[in-house]
Coordinates of C-alpha atoms in Angstrom, one line a residue:
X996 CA 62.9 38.7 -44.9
X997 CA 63.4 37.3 -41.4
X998 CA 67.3 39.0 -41.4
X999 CA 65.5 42.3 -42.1
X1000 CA 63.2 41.8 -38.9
X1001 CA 66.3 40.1 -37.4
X1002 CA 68.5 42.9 -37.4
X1003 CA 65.7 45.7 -35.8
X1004 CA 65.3 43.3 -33.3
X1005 CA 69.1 42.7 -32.4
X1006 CA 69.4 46.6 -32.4
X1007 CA 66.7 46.9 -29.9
X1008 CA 68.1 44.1 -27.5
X1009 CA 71.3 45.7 -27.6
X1010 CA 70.1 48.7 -25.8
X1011 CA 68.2 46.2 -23.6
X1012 CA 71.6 44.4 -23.1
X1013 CA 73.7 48.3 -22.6
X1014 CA 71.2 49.6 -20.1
X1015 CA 73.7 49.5 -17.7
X1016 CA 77.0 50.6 -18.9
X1017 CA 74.5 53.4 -20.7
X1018 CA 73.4 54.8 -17.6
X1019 CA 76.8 55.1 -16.2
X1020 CA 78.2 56.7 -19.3
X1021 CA 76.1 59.0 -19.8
X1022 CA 74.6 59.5 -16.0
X1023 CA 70.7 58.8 -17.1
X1024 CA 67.8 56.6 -15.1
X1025 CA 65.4 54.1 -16.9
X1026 CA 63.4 56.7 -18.6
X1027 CA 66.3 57.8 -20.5
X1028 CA 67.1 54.3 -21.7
X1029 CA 63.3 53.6 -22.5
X1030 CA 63.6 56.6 -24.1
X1031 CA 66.4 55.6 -26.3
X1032 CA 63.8 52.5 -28.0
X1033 CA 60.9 54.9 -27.8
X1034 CA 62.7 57.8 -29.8
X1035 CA 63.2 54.8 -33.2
X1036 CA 59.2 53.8 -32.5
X1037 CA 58.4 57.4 -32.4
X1038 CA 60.0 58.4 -35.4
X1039 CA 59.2 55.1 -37.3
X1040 CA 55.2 55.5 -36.4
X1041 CA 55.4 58.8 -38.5
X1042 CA 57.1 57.2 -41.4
X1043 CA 55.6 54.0 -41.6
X1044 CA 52.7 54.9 -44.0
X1045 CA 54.8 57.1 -46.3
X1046 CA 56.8 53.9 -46.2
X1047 CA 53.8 51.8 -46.8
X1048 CA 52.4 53.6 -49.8
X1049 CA 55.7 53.3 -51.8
X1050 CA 55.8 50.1 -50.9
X1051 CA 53.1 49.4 -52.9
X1052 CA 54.7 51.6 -55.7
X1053 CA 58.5 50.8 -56.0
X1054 CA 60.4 47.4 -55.9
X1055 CA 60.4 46.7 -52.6
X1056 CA 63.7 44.6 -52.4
X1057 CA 65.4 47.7 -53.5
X1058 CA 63.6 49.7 -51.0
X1059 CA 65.1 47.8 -48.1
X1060 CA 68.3 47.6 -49.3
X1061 CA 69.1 50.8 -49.4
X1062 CA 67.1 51.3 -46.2
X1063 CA 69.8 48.7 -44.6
X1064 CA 72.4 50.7 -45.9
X1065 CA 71.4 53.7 -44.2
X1066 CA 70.5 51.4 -40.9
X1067 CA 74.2 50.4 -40.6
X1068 CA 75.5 54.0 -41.1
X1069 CA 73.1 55.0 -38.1
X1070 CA 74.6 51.9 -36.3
X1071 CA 77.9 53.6 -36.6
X1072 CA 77.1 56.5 -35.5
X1073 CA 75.0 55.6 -32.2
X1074 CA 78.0 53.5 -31.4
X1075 CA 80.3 57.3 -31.6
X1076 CA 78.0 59.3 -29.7
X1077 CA 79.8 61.7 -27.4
X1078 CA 76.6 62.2 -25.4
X1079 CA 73.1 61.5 -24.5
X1080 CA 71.7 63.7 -27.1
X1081 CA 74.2 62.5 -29.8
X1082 CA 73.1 59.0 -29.3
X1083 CA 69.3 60.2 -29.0
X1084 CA 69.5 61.8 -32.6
X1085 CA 71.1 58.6 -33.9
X1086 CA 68.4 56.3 -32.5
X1087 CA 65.9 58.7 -34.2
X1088 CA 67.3 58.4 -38.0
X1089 CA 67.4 54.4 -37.0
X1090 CA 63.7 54.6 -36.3
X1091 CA 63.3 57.0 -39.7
X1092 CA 65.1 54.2 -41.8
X1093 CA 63.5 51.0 -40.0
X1094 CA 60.2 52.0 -40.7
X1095 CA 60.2 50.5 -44.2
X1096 CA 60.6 47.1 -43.0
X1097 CA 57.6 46.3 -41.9
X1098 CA 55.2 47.1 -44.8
X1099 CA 57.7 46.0 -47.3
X1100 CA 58.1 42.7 -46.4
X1101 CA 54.6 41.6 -45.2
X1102 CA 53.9 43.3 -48.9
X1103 CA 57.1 40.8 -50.1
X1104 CA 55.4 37.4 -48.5
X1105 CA 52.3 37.8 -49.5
X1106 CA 53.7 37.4 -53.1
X1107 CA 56.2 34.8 -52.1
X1108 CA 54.5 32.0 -50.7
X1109 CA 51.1 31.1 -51.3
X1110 CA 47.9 31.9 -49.2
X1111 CA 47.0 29.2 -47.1
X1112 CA 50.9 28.4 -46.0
X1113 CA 51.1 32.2 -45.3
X1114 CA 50.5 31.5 -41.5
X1115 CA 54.0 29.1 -41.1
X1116 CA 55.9 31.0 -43.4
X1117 CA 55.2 34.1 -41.5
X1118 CA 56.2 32.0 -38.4
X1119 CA 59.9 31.6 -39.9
X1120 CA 59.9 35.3 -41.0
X1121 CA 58.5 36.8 -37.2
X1122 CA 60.9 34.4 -35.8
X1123 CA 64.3 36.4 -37.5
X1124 CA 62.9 39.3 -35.4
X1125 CA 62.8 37.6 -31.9
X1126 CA 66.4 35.7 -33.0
X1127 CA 67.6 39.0 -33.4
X1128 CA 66.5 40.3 -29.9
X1129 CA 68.2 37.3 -28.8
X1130 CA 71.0 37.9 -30.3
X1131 CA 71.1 41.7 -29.5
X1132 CA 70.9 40.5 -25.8
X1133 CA 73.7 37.9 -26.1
X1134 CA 76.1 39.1 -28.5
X1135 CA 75.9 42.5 -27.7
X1136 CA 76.3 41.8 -24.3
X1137 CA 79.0 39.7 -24.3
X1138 CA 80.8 42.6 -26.8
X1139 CA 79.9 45.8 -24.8
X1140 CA 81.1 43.8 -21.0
X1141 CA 84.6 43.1 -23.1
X1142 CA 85.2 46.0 -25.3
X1143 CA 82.6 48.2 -24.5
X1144 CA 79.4 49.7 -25.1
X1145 CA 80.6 51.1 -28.5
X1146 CA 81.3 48.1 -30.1
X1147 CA 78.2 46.2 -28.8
X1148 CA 76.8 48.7 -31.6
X1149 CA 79.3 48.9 -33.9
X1150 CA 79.7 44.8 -34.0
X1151 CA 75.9 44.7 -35.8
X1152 CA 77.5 46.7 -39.3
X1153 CA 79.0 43.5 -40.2
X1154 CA 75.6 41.4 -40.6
X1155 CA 73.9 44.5 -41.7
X1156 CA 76.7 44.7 -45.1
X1157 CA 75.7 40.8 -45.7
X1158 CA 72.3 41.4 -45.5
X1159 CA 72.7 44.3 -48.3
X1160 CA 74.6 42.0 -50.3
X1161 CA 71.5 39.6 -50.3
X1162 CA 68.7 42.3 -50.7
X1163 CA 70.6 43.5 -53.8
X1164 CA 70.2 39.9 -55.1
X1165 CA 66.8 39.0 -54.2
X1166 CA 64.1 38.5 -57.2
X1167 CA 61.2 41.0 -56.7
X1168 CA 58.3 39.1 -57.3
X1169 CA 54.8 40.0 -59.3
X1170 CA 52.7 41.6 -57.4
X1171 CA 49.6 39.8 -56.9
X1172 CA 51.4 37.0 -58.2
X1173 CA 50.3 34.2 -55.3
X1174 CA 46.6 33.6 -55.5
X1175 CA 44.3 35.0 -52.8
X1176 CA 42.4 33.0 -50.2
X1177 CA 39.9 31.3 -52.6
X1178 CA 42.3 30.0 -54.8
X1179 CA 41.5 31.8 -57.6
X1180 CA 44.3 31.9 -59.6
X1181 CA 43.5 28.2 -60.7
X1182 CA 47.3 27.0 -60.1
X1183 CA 46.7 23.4 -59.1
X1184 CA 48.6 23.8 -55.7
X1185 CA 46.9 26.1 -54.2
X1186 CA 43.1 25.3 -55.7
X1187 CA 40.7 23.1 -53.2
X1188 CA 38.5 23.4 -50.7
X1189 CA 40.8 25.0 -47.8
X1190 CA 40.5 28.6 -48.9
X1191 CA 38.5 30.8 -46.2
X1192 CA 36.8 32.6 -48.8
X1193 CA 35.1 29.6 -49.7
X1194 CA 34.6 28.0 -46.5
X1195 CA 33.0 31.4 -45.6
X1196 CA 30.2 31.0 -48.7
X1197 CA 30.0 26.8 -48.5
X1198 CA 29.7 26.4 -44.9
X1199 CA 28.2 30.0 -43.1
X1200 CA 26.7 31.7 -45.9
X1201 CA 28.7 34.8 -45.6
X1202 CA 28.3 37.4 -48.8
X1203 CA 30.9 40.3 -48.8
X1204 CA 30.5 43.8 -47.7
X1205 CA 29.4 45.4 -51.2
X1206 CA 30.8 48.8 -49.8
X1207 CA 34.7 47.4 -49.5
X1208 CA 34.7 45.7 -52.6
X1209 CA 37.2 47.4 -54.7
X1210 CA 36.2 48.4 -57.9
X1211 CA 39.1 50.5 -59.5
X1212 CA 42.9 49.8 -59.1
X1213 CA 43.7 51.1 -55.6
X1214 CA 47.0 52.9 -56.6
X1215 CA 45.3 55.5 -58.8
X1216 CA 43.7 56.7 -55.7
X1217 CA 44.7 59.5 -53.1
X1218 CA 47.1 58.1 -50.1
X1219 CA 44.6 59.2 -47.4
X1220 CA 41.5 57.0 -49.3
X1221 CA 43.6 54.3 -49.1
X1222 CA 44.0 54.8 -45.7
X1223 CA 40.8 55.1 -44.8
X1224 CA 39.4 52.0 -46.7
X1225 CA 42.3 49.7 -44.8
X1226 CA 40.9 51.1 -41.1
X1227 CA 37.1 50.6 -42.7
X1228 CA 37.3 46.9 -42.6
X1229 CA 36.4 45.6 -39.4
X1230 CA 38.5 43.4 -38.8
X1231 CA 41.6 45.0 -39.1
X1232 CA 41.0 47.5 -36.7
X1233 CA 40.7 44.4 -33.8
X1234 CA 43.7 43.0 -35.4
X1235 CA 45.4 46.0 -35.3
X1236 CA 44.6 47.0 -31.4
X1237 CA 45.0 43.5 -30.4
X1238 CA 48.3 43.0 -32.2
X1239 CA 49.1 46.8 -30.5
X1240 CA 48.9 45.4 -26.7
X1241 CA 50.8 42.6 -27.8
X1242 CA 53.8 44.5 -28.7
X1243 CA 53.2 46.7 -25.9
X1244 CA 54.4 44.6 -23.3
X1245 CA 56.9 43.2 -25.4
X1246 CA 58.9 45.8 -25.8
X1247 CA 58.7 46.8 -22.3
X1248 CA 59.7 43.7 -21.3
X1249 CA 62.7 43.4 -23.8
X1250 CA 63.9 46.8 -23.1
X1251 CA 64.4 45.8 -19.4
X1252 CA 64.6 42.3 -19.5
X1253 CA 68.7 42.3 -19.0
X1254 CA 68.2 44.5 -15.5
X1255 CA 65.1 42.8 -14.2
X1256 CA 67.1 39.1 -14.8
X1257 CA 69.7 40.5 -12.9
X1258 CA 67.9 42.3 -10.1
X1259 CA 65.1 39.5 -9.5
X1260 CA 67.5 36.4 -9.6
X1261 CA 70.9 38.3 -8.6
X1262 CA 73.2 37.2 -11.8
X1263 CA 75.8 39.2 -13.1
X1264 CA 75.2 41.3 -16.6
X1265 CA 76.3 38.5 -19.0
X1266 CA 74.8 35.8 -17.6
X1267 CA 71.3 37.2 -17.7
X1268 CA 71.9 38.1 -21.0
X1269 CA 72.9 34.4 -21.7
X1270 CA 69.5 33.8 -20.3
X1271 CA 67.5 35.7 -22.1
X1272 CA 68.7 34.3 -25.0
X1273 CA 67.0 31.0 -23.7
X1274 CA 63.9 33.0 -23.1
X1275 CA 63.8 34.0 -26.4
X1276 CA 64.5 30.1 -28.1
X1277 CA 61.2 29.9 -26.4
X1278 CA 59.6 33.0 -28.5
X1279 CA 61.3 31.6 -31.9
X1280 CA 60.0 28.1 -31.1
X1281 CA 56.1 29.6 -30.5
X1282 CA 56.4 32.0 -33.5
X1283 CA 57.1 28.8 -35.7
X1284 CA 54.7 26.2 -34.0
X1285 CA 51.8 28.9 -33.6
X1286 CA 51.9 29.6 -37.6
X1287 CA 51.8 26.2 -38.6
X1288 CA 49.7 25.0 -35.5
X1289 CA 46.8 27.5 -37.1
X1290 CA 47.4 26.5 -40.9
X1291 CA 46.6 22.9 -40.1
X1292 CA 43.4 24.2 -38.2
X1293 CA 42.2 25.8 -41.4
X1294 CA 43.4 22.4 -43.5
X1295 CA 41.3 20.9 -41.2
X1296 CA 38.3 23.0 -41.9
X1297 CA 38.0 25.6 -39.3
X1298 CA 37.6 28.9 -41.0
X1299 CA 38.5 31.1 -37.9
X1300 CA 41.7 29.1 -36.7
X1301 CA 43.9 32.8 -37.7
X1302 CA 41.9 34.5 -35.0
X1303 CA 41.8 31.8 -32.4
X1304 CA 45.1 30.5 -32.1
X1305 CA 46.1 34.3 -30.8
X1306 CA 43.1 35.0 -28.7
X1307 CA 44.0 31.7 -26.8
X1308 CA 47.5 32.5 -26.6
X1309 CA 47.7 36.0 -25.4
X1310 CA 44.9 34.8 -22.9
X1311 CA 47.7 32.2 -21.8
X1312 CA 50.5 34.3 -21.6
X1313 CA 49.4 36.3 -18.3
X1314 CA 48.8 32.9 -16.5
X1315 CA 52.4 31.5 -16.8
X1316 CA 54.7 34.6 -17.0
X1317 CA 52.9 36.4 -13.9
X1318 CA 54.7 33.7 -11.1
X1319 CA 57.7 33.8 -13.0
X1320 CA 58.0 37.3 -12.5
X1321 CA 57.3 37.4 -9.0
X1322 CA 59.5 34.4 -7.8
X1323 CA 62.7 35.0 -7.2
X1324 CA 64.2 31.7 -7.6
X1325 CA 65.4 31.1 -11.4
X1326 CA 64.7 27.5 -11.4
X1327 CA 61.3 28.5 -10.9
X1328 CA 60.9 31.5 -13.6
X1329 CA 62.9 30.5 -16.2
X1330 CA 60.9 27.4 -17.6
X1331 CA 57.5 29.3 -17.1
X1332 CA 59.3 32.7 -18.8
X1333 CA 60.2 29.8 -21.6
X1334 CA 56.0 29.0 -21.7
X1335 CA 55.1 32.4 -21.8
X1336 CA 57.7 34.2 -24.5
X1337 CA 56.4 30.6 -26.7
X1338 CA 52.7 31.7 -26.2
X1339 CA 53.8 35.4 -26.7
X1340 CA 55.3 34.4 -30.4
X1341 CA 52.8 32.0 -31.4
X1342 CA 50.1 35.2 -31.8
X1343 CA 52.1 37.0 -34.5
X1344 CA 52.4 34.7 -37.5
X1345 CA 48.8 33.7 -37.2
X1346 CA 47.3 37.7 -36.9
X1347 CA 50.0 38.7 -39.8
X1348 CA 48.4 35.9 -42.1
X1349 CA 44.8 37.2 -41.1
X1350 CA 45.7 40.4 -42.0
X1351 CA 47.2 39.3 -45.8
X1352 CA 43.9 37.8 -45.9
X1353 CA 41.7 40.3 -45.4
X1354 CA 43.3 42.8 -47.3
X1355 CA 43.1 42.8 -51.7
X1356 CA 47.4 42.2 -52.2
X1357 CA 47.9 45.7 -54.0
X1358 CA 47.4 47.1 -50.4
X1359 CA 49.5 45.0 -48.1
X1360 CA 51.9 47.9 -48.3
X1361 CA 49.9 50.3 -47.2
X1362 CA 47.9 48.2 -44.8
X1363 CA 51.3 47.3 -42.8
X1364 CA 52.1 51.1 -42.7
X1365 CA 49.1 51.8 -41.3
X1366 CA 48.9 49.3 -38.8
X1367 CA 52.4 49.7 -37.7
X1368 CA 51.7 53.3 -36.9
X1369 CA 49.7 52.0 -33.7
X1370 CA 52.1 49.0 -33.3
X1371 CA 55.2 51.9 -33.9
X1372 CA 53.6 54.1 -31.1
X1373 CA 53.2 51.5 -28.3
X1374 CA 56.1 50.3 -29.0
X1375 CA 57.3 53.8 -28.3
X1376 CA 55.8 54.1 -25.2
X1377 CA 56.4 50.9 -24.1
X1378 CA 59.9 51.7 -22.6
X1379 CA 59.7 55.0 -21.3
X1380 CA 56.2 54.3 -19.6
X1381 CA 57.7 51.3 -18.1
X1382 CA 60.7 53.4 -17.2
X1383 CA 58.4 56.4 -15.2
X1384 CA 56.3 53.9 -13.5
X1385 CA 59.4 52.3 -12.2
X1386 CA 61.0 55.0 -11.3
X1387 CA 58.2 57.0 -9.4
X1388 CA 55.3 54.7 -9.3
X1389 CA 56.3 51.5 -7.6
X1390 CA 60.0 53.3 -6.5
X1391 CA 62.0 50.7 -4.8
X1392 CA 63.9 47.2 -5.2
X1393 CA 60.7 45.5 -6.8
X1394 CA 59.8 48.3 -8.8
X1395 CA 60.2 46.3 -12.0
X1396 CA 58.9 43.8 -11.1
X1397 CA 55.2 45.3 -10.0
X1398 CA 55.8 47.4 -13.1
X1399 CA 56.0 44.2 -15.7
X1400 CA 53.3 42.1 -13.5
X1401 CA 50.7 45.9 -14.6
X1402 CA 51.6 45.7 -18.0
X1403 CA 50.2 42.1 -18.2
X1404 CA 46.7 43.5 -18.1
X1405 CA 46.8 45.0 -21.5
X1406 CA 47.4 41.1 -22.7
X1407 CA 44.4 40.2 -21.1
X1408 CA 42.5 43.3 -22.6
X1409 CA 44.2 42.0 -26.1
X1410 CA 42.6 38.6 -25.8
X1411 CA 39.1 39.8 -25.1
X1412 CA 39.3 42.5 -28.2
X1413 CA 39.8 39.1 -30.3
X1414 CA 36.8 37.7 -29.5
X1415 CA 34.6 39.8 -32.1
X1416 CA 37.1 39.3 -34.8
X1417 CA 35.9 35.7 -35.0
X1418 CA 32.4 37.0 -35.9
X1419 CA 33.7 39.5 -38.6
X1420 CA 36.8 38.0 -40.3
X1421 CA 34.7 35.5 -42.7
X1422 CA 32.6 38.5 -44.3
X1423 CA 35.8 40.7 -44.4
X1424 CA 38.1 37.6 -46.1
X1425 CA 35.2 37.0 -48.5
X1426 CA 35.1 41.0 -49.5
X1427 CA 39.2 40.7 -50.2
X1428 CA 38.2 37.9 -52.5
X1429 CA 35.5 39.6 -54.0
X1430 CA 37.6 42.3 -54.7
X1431 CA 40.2 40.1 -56.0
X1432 CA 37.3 38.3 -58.7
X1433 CA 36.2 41.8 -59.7
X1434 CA 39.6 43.0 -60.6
X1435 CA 40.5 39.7 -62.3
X1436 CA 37.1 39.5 -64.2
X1437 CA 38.6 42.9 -65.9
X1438 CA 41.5 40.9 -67.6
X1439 CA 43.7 43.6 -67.1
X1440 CA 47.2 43.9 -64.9
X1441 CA 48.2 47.2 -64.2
X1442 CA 52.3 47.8 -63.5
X1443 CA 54.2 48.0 -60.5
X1444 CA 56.8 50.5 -59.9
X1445 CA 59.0 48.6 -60.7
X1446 CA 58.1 48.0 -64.4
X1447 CA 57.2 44.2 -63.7
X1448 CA 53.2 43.8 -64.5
X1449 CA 51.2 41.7 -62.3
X1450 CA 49.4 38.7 -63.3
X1451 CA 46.0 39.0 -65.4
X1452 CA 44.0 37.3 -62.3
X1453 CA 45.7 39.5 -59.4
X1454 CA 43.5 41.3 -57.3
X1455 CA 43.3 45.3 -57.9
X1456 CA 43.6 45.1 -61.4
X1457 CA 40.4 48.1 -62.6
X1458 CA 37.0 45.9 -62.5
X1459 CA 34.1 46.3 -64.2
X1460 CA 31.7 49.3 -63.2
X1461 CA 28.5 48.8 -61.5
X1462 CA 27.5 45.6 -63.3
X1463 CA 26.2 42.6 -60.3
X1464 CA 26.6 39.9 -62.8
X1465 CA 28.5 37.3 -60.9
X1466 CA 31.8 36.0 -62.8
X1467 CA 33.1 32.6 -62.8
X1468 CA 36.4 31.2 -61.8
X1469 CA 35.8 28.2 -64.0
X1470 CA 33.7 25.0 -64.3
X1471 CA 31.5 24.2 -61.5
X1472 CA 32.8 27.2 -59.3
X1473 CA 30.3 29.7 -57.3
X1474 CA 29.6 32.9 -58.5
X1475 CA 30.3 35.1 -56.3
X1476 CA 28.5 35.9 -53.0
X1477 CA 25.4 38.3 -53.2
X1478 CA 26.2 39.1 -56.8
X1479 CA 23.0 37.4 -58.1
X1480 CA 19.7 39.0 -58.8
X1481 CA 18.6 38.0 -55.2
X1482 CA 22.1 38.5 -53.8
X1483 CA 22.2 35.0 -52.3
X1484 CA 24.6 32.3 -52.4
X1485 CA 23.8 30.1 -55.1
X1486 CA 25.4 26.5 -55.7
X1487 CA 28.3 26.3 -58.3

């Protein structure tokens, strides 16, 4: 899973890395370049939720390999273009094919690893995409200054035919098959006293939003009421705007981090892709500490660590990368970049695990679609607004350099939207589970598109009607919350 993230990101840092030799060849400024990334977020943000919904109907591992196979034939051709609008058409099938990744492998952990080690495991997953960028940046441009700007393309086919080779091989697992966050699925590894769900009804008396719980199997429904109910709970639309000005400035910054390095701190080409590779050890290093920094916060009992870790991250970020962008001695910058790019990857793994938990598992797919559309599109913006503001707004030797310190504000905007999602995620994580009880209370598993059924107790399974009695996981367990005749908790 993180190789599939891994080699979107590599493509993107190699036309980070190419910026240069890109503009000469083809005589553009740094709104065409920007609008070289934009063009695969454009096109991906219209084909994320069609991607999402079969996600949630097909066997996903076979979705994304042939999806890489068409990637690397894209790769191909981006690295033949003959012109600007060759190379333009060929980033635009490359955003049409990439757009599966997302929604089928959050859809893919989810079922993988169990709920409350989501978090970390997410870390190692979000981490393949910032190795990639990495090594988009160094490889890429260590290729294109050597052989050209063709083969700094054409070099990624080779990883991309491995990663086939493994996709092909990989087990698709039941879906459903992990247990959701109250540990319902009674395998004794994942049962105790850690899940949110039941931290929410033990410890602040939260009942679940009767309106979201599920009450049929989601897939037997049309695409665009599935669509709605994902943007209906409340705290994925936070989650999803938050996570949005994230990316934001990431992708700005990674489609112009290669020219700013050199600019700012006068290095040649290579060496500041050599040092943005050390910028982003500091990203892979946050993206696996943040995840399992948060899981050990809920271990230890605090039901909102998901949210907070990322609120007091992105809050961070602005403080340590803003001097490193405006010094201009690289002893200076490159330790506090370091800082920043860790804080930076430390939100994700922590706000993908929320999301998985807030969501009943038979819509992961179609949740990631959905909220990749508004990641997809500032992603897509990202570059070529970045590029314009540059270019005609702060016009001159620091013009990137006033242009990345703006784009820091959406951070800070990002931080603040965070804040209510502490008050709302415990009602929303105990209406998933809810929904999950209901649909294993049925005892029946419907099939995924793949043939292979889902387990007995996986959430999304047809429920029982209207009926409030309050099922039981087992011995000495709570019914669940505002199911009784008063629609209280009551003790197990």
């Amino acid at each position: 899973m993180a190789s599939v993230l891994a080699l979107d990101g590599a493509d993107k840092g190699t036309v980070s890395a190419m910026a240069g030799p890109l503009q000469d060849a083809f005589d553009i400024g740094y709104a065409a370049v920007g609008l070289l990334v934009s063009v695969v977020a454009f096109v991906g943000a219209a084909c994320t939720v069609p991607f999402g919904l079969l996600a949630d109907r097909v066997p996903r591992t076979r979705l994304l390999a042939v999806t890489a196979t068409l990637w690397g034939l894209a790769m191909l051709a981006s690295g033949a273009a003959v012109s600007y609008g060759w190379l333009l058409v060929s980033r635009a099938f490359l955003g049409a094919v990439t757009a599966s990744s997302g929604p089928a492998v959050n859809s893919l952990v989810g079922d993988y690893f169990p709920a409350r080690r989501r978090a970390r495991m997410l870390g190692f997953v979000v981490g393949g995409e910032l190795f990639g960028t990495a090594l988009g940046f160094a490889i890429s441009g260590v290729v294109g200054s050597t052989l050209g700007w063709r083969y700094a393309f054409w070099w990624l086919v080779l990883p991309t035919v491995a990663l086939v080779w493994a996709l092909v091989r990989l087990p698709e697992p039941a879906r459903g098959g992990q247990q959701g966050l109250s540990g319902h699925s009674g395998a004794p590894d994942d049962e105790g006293p850690t899940g949110p769900a039941r931290q929410a009804r033990a410890r602040a008396d939260v009942a679940p939003d009767e309106r979201l719980v599920l009450r049929t199997d989601p897939r037997t429904l049309p695409p665009w009421r599935l669509v709605l109910y994902v943007v209906r709970i409340p705290t994925n639309v936070v989650l999803i705007v938050a996570s949005a000005l994230g990316y934001f400035f990431f992708a700005g910054l990674r489609a112009f981090a290669t020219v700013f390095t050199s600019d700012q701190y006068g290095v040649s080409t290579s060496v500041a892709g050599s040092l943005v590779l050390v910028v982003g050890a500091g990203g892979v290093a946050g993206v696996l500490l943040g995840g399992r920094f948060a899981d050990r916060l809920l271990e230890s009992g605090y039901l909102n660590a998901r949210i907070l870790v990322p609120v007091v991250c992105l809050l961070g970020v602005p403080l340590l990368v803003a001097p490193a962008l405006h010094s201009t001695s690289l002893a200076v910058a490159l330790p506090l970049l370091v800082g920043g790019t860790a804080l930076l990857g430390a939100v994700n793994p922590p706000l993908d695990a929320a999301r998985l938990d807030i969501v009943p598992p038979l819509l992961w797919g179609t949740a990631e679609g959905t909220r990749t559309v508004l990641r997809t599109l500032s992603e897509a913006m990202a570059p070529t607004l970045f590029g314009f503001v540059a270019d005609h707004v702060f016009a001159g030797r620091h013009a990137l350099e006033y242009t990345l310190l703006l784009a820091l504000l959406p951070l800070l905007a990002a931080s603040l939207l965070g804040l209510p999602a502490l008050r709302t995620y415990p009602r929303d994580v105990a209406t998933a589970d809810a929904s999950a009880r209901t649909a294993a209370d049925s005892g029946r598993a419907p099939q995924d598109g793949s043939g292979t059924g889902t387990r007995c107790d996986s959430p999304g399974n047809t429920p029982h009607g209207g009926s409030r009695d309050a099922p039981r996981d087992g011995p000495g367990d709570a019914p669940r919350d505002g199911s009784g005749p008063g629609g209280g908790d009551q003790p197990g």
